[in-house]
Coordinates of C-alpha atoms and ligand atoms in Angstrom, one line a residue:
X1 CA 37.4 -6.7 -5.0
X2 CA 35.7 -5.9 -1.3
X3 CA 32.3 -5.2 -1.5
X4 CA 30.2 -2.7 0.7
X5 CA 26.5 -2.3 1.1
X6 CA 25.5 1.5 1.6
X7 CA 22.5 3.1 3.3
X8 CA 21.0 6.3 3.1
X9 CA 19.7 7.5 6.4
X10 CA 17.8 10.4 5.6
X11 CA 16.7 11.9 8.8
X12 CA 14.4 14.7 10.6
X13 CA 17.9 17.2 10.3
X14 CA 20.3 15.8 8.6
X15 CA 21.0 12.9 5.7
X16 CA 23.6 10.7 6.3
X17 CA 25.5 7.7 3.8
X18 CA 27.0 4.8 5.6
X19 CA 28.8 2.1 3.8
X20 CA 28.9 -1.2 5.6
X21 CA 31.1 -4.5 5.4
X22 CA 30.0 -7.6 5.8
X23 CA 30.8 -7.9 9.7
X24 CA 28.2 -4.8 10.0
X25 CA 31.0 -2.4 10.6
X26 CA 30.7 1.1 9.8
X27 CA 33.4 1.4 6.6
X28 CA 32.5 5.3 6.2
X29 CA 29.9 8.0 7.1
X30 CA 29.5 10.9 5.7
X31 CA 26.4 13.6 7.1
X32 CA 24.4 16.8 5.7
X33 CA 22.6 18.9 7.6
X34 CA 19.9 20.9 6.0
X35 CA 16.8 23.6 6.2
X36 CA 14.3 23.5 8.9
X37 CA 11.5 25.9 8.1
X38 CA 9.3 26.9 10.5
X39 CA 6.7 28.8 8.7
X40 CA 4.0 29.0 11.9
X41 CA 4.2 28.3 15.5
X42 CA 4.0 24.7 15.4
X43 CA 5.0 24.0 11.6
X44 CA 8.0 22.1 10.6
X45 CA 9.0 21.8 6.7
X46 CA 11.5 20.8 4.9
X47 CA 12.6 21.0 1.3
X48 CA 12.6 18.3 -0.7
X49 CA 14.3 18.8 -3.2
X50 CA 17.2 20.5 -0.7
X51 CA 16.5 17.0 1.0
X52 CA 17.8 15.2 -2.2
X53 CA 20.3 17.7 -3.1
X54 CA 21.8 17.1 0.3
X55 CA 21.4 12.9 -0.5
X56 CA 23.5 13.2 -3.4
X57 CA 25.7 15.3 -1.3
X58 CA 26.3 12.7 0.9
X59 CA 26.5 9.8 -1.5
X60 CA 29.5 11.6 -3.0
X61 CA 31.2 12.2 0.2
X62 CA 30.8 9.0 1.2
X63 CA 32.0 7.3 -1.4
X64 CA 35.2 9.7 -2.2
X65 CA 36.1 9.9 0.8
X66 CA 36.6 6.5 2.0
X67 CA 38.4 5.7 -1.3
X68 CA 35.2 3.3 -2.1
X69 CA 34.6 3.3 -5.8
X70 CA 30.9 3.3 -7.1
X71 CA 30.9 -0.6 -8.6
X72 CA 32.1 -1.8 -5.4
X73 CA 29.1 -0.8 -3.9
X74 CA 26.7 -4.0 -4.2
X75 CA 23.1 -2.5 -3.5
X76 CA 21.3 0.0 -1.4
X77 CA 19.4 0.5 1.4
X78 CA 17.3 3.6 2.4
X79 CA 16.0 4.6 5.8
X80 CA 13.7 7.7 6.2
X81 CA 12.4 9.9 9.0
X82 CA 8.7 8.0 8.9
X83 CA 4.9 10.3 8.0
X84 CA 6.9 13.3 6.4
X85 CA 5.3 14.1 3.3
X86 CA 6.0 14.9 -0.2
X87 CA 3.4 15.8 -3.0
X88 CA 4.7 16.6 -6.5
X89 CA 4.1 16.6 -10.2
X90 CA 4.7 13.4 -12.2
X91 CA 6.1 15.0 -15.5
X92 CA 7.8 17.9 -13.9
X93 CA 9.0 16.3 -10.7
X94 CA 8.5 19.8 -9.3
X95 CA 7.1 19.3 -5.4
X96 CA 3.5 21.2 -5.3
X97 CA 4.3 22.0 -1.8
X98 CA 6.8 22.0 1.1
X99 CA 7.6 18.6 2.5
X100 CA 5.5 18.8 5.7
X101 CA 7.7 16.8 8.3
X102 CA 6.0 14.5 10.9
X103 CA 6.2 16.8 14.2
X104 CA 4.2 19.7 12.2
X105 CA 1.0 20.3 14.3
X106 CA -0.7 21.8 11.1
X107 CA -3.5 19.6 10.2
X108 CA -4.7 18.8 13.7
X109 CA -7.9 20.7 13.0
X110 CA -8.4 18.0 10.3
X111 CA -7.9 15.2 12.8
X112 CA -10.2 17.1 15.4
X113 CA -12.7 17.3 12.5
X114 CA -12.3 13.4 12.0
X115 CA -12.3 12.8 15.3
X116 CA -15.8 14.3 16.0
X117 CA -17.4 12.9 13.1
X118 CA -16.8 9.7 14.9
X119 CA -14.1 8.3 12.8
X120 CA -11.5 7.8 15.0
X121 CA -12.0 3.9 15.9
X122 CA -12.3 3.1 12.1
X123 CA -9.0 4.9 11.6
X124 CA -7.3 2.7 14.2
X125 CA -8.7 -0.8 13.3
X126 CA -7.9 -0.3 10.5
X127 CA -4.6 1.7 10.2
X128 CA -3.0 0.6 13.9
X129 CA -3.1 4.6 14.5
X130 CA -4.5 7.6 15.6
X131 CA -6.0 10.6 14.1
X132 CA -3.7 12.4 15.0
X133 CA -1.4 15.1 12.9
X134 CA 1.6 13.1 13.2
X135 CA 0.7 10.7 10.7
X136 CA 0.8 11.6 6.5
X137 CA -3.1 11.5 5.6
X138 CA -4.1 14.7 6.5
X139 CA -1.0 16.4 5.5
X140 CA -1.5 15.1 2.0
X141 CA -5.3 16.2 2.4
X142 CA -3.9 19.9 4.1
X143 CA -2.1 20.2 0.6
X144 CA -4.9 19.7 -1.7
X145 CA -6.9 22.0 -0.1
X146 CA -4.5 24.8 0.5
X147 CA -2.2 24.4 -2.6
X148 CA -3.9 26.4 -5.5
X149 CA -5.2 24.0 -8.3
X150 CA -3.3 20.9 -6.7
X151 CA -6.9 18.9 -6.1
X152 CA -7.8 19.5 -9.8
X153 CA -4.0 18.3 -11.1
X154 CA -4.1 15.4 -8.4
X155 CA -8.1 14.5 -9.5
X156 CA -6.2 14.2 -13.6
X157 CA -3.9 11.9 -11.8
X158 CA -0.9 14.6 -12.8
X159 CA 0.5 14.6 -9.1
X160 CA 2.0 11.9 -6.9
X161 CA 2.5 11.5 -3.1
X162 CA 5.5 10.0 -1.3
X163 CA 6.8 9.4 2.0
X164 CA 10.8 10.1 2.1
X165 CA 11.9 6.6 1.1
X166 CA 9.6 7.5 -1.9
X167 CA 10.7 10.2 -3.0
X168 CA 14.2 9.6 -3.0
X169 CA 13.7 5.6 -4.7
X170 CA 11.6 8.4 -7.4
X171 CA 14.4 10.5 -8.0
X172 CA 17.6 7.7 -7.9
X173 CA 15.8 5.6 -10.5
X174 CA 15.7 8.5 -13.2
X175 CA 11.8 9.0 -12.0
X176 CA 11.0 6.2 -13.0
X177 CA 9.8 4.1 -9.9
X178 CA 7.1 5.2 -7.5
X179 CA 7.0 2.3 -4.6
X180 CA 7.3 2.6 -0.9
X181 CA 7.6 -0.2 1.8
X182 CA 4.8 -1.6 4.6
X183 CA 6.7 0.3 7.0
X184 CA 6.2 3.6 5.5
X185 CA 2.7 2.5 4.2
X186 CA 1.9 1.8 7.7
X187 CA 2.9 5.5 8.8
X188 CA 0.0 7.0 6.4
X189 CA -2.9 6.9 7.7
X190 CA -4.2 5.3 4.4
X191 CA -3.2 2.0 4.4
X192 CA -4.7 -0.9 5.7
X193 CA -2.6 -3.0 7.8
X194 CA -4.2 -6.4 8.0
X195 CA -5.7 -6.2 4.6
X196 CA -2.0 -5.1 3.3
X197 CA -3.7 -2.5 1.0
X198 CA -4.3 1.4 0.9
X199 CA -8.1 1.6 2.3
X200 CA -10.6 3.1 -0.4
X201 CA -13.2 3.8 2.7
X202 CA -10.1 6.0 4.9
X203 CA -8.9 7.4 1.4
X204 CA -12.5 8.7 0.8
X205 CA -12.8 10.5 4.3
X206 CA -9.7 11.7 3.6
X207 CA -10.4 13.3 -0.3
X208 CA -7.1 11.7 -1.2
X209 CA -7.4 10.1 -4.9
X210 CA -5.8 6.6 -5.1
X211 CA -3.5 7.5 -8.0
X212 CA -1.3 9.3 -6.2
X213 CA -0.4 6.7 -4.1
X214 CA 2.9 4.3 -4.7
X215 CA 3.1 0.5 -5.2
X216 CA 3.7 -0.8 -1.5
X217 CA 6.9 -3.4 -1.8
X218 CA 8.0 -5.5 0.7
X219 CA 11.2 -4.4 3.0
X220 CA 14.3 -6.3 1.3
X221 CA 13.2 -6.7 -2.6
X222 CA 15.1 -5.5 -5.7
X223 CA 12.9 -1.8 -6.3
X224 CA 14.8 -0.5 -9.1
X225 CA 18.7 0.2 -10.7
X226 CA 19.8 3.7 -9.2
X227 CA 20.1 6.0 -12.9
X228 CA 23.4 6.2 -14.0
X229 CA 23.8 9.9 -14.2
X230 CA 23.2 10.3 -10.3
X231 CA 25.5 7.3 -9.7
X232 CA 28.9 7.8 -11.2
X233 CA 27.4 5.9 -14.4
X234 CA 26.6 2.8 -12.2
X235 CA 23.6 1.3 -12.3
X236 CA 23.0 -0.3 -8.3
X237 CA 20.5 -2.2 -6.8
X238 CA 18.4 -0.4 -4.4
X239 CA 17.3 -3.4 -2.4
X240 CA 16.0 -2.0 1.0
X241 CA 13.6 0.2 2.2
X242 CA 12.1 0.7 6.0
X243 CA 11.0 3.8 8.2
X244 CA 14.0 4.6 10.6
X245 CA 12.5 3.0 13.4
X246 CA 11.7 -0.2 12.1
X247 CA 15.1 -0.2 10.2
X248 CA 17.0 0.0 13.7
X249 CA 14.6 -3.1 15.2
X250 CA 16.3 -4.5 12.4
X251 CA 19.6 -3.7 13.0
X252 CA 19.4 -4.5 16.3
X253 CA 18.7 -7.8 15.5
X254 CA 15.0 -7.7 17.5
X255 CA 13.6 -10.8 15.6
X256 CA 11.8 -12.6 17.7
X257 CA 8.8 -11.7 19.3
X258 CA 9.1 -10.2 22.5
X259 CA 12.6 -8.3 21.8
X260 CA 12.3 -4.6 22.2
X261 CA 14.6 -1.4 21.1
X262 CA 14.4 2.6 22.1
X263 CA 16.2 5.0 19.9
X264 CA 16.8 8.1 22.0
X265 CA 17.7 10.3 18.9
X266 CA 15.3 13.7 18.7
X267 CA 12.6 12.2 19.9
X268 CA 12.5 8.5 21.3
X269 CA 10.9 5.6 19.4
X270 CA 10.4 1.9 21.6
X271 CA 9.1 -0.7 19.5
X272 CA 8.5 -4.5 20.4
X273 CA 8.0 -7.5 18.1
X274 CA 5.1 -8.7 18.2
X275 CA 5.4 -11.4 15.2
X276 CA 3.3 -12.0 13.1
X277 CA 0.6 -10.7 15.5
X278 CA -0.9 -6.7 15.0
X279 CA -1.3 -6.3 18.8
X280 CA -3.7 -3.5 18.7
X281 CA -3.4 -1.2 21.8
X282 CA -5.7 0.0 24.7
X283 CA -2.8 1.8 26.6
X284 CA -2.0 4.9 24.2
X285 CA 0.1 2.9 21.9
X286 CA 0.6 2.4 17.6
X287 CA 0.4 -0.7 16.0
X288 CA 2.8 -0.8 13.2
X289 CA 4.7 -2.9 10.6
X290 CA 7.9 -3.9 11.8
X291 CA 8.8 -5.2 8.2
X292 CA 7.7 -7.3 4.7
X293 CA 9.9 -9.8 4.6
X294 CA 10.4 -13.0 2.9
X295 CA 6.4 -13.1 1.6
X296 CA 5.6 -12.8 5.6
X297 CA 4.6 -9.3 7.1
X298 CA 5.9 -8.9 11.1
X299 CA 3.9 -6.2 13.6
X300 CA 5.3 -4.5 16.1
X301 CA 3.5 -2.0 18.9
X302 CA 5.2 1.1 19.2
X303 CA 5.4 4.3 21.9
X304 CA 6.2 7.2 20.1
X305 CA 7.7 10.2 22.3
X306 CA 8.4 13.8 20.6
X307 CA 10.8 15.0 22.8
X308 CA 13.6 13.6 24.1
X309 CA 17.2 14.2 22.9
X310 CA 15.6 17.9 21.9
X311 CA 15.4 18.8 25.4
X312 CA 19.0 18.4 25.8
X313 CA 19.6 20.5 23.1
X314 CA 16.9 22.7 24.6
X315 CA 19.5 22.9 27.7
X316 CA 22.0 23.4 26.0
X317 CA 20.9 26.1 23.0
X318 CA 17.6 27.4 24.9
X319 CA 19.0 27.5 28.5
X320 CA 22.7 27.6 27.7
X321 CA 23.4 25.7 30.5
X322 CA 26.2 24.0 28.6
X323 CA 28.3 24.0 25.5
X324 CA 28.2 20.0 24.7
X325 CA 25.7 17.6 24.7
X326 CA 27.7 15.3 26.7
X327 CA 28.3 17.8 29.4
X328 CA 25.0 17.3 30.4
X329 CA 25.8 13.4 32.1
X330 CA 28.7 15.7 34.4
X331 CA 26.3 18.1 35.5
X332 CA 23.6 15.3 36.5
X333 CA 26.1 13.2 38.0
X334 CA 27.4 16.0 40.5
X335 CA 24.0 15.8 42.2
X336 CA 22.8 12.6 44.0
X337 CA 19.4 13.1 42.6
X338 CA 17.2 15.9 41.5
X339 CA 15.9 16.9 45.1
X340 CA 12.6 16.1 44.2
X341 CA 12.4 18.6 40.5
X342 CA 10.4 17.0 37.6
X343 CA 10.8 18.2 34.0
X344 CA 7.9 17.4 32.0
X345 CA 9.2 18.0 28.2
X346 CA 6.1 18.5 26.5
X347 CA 6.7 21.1 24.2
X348 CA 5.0 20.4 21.3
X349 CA 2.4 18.3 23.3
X350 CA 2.9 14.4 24.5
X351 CA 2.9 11.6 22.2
X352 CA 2.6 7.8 24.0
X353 CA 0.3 7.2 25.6
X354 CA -1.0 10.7 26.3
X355 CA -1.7 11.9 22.9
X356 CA -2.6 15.1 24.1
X357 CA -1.5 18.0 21.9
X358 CA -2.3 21.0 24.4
X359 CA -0.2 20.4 26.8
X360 CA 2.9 22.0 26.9
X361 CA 5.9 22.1 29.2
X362 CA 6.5 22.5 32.6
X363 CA 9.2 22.4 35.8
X364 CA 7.6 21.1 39.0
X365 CA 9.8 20.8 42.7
X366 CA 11.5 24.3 42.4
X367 CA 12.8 25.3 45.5
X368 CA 15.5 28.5 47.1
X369 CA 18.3 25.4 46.6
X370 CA 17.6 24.3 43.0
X371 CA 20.8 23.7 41.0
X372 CA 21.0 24.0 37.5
X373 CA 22.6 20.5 38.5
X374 CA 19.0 19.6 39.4
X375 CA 17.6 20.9 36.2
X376 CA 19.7 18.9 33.6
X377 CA 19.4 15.6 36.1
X378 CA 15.6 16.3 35.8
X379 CA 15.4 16.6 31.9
X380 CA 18.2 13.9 31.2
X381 CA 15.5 11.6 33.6
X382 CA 12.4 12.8 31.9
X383 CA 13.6 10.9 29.4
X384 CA 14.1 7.8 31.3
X385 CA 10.3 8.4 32.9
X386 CA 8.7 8.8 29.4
X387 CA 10.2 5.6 28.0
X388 CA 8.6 3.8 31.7
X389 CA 5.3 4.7 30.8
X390 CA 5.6 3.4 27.5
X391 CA 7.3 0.3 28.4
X392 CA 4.0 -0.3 31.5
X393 CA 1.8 0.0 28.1
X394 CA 3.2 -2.1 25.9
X395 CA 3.7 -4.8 28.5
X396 CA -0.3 -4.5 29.4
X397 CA -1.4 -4.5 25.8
X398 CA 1.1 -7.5 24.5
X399 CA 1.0 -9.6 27.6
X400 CA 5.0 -9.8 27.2
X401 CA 7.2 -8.8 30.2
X402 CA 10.4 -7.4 28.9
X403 CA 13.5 -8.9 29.7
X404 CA 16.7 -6.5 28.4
X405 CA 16.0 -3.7 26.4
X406 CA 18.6 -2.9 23.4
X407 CA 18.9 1.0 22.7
X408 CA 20.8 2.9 20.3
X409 CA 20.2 7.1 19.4
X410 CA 22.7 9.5 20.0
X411 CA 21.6 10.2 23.6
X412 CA 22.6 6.5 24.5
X413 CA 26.0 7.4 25.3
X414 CA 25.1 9.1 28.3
X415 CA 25.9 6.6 30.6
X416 CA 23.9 8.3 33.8
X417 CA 20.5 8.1 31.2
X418 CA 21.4 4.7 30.6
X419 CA 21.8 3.5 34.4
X420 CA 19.0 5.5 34.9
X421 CA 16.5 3.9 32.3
X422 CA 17.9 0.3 33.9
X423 CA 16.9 1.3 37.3
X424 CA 13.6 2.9 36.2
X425 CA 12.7 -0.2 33.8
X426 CA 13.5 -3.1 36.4
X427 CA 15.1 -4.8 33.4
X428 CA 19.0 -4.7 31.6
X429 CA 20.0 -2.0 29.7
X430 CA 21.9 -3.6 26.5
X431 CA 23.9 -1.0 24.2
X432 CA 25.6 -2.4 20.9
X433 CA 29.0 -1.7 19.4
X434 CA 27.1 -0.4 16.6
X435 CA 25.1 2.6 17.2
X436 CA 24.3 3.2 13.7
X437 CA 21.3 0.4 13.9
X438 CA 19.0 2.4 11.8
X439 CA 21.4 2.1 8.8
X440 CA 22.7 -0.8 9.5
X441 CA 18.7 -2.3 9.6
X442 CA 18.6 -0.1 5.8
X443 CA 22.1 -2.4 5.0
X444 CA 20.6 -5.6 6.1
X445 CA 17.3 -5.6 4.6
X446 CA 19.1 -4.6 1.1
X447 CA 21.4 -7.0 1.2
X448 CA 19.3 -10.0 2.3
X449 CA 18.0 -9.5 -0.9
X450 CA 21.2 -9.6 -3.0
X451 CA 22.7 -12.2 -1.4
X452 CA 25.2 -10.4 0.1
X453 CA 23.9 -11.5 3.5
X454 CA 22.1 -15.1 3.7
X455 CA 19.8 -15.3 6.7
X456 CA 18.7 -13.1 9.1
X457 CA 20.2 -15.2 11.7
X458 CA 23.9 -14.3 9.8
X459 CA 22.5 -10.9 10.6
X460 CA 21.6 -11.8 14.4
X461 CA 25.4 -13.3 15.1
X462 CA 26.6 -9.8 13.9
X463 CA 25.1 -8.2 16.9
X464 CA 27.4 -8.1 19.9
X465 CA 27.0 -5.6 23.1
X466 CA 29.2 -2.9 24.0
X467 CA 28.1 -2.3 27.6
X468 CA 25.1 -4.0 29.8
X469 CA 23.5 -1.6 32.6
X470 CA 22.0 -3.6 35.1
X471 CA 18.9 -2.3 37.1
X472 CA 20.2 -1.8 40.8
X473 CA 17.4 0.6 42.5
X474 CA 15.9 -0.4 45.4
X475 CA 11.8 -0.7 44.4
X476 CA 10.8 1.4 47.1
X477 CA 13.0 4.3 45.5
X478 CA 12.3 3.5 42.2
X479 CA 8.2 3.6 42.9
X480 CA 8.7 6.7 44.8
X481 CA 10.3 8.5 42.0
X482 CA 8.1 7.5 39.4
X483 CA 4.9 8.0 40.7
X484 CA 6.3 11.8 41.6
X485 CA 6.8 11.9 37.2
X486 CA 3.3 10.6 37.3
X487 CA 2.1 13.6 39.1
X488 CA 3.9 15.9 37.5
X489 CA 2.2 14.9 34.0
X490 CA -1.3 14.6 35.6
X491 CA -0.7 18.7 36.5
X492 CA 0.9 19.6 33.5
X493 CA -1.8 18.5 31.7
X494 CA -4.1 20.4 34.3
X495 CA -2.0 23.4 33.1
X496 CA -3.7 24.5 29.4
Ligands
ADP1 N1 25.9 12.5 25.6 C1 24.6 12.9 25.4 N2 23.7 13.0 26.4 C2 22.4 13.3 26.2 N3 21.9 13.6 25.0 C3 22.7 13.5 23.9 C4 24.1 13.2 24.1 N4 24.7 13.2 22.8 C5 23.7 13.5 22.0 N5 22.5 13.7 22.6 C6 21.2 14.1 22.0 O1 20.9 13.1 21.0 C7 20.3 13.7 19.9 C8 21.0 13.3 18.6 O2 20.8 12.0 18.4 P1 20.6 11.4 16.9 O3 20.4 9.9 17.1 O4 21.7 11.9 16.0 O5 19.2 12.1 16.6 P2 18.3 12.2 15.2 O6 18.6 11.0 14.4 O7 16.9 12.2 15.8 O8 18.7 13.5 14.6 C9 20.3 15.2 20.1 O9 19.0 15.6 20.4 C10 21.3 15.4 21.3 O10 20.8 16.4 22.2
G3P2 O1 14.4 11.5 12.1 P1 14.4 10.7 13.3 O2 15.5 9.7 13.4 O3 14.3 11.5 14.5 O4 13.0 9.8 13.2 C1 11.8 10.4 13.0 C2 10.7 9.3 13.1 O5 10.8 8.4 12.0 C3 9.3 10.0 13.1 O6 8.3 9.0 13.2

């Protein structure tokens, strides 16, 4: 009887199930797309228990739709949009409170607040991030206070707090196991990255009691048997856990330090091994676990940008300047370059290295002969300029200079974006025959530890390359452009 290892990808919009064989091929997917509530300029919620509804969804698809039946499925892997936050009770599994998803702005007055107490630096030593709203800390904190009698029930020790991975590992054991991996510990706020242990002093400032908080597990470890009344009366290993980001570092294979991935999905999310090394950052960027594996913890620096594959979608829902994603590489191919038009996507403020929350968007260059050509070229290479400045700073912080950069992300099958990146980076362009790394990174680390991979170099002989772009712009150009996205930032930030 075949085998398959599946991995729940539950993402910002949608939740997907992907079973995998054991060449790393994508057997079946099956996708969800559910709620997004946006209950106040610059709020973004989900529901969680719409979030599981739609995992079970997609678990069943999955699995009846390929023909795969339920015991043939070995273990399981999740994957999780990272920082999104869950608080509910322990006997009730009711949530206290909407899921408040990692791009929701609401509790920057809490970081500000931090901030100018002076506890920024401590935050960062110790946690490899910023205060900044992004992260889960102050969103748990933003529910106790606003949530009527959730501080009292969470001081009794009747509530509990969970990242995505959390929640669903929670609800597929039959409630019975509340864990969460270093990735997603590492995403908190809370937890402290060198020590390897959530930080009394940060949960303090934060009012956040510690018996809310879940066991931290390593990445690939047997967490629990999925109940059998949510899994067609099987009882399966689920074996993985890791935040999407650092479960698609994984699937692409980036093991040694030095290797590098972007995902241009939503937003866009480079990270670079660093080992077993937390690189800490002067240039704007996150230090982060890449993954507990093996009794050994790996780092990796990160460059988190908010916008990227939303600003196509912002062309093409917002604008209407086309129908299809995809159109979007004809239109920016039918002009030889943007005549000198910068987009600057900031529209819910600039993540890597900026950090700056204020700003907003804005078009620079316009001029009488301005194409809608122009526009979509522009936006498609804002993209390509963001992921520049975070490659400068992670090269200045590491002391690594990159030499191919793997991608994967919906947005990497723009081919213009891609030559684009190559010629803006100075460095190859590598895309994989698997796009679906971030499951595939969810697949691997669950079935390293059921044996059903060996090593992670069985893992690393998986990868293979669907198309190199290599880097053919004259410097001169290539400075000349860049330093005009440079200005273009420096004035939108002017602009608040
Ligand atoms: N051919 C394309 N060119 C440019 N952007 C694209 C293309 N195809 C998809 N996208 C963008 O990629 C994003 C979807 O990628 P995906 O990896 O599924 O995102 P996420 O996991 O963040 O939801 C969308 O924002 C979409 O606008
Ligand atoms: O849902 P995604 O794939 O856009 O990823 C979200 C990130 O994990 C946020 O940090």
């Amino acid at each position: 009887m075949d085998t398959y290892m599946l991995a729940l990808d539950q993402g910002t919009t949608s939740s997907r199930a992907m079973l995998f064989d054991k060449t790393g091929k994508v057997v079946h997917v099956a996708q969800h797309e559910f709620t997004q509530y946006f209950p106040q300029p610059g709020w973004v919620e989900h529901n969680a228990n719409e979030i599981w509804g739609s995992v079970l969804a997609v678990i069943a698809a999955c699995l009846s739709e390929s023909g795969v039946k339920p015991e043939q499925v070995a273990g399981i892997g999740i994957t999780n949009q990272r920082e999104t936050t869950v608080v509910w009770e322990r006997d009730t599994g009711n949530p206290v409170y909407n899921a408040i998803v990692w791009q929701s702005r609401q509790t920057a007055d809490i970081c500000e607040r931090l901030k100018s107490e002076g506890h920024n630096e401590l935050f960062r030593s110790k946690t490899g991030l910023l205060l900044d709203a992004y992260f889960s800390g102050t969103k748990v904190k933003w529910i106790l206070d606003h949530v009527e009698g959730a501080r009292e029930k969470a001081e009794r020790g009747e509530l509990l707090f969970g990242t995505i991975d959390t929640w669903l590992v929670w609800r597929l054991t039959g409630r019975r196991v509340h864990v969460t991996d270093y990735t997603n510990a590492s995403r908190t706020l809370m937890f402290n990255i060198h020590e390897l242990k959530w930080d009394e002093e940060l949960l303090n400032l934060l009012a956040v009691p510690a018996s809310m908080l879940p066991e931290v597990r390593s990445s690939s470890e047997v967490y629990g048997l999925t109940d059998r009344h949510h899994f067609f009366g099987c009882e399966i290993p689920i074996a993985g856990i890791a935040g999407d980001q650092q479960a698609a570092l994984f699937g692409q294979a980036c093991f040694e330090q030095g290797m590098a991935k972007n995902t241009y999905g939503t937003g866009c999310f480079m990270l670079m091994n660093t080992g077993g090394k937390a690189v800490a950052s002067s240039h704007g960027l996150l230090t982060t676990i890449a993954w507990g594996l093996g009794g050994k913890v790996e780092y990796a620096l990160e460059g988190s940008i908010f916008v990227a594959g939303s600003a196509v979608q912002w062309l093409r829902d917002g604008l209407r300047m086309f129908a299809d994603s995809k159109d979007s590489e004809k239109y920016a191919e039918r002009v030889a370059s943007t005549d000198g038009v910068y987009v600057v996507p900031a529209f819910v403020g600039l993540g890597a290295p900026y950090w700056d929350s204020e700003v907003r968007g804005a078009v620079f260059g316009l001029t009488r002969g301005t194409k809608k050509e122009h526009f979509v070229r522009a936006t498609l290479e804002s993209l390509a300029y963001q992921t520049k400045d975070v490659l400068t700073s992670m090269e200045a912080d590491s002391g690594i200079s990159l030499k191919t950069l793997r991608v994967d992300g919906g947005a990497v099958r723009n081919n213009f974006l891609m030559q684009f990146q190559a010629d803006m980076l100075g460095v190859p362009v590598q895309r994989p025959v698997v796009n679906e790394t971030t499951a595939l990174g969810a697949a691997y680390l669950a079935g390293l530890a059921i044996g059903y991979w060996d090593t992670p170099e069985e893992i690393a002989s998986n990868w293979a390359m669907e198309r190199a772009f290599a880097p053919g712009m004259p410097d001169e150009q290539r400075d000349r452009y860049y330093g005009g996205w440079k200005k273009a930032v420096q004035a939108a930030m002017v602009f608040k």
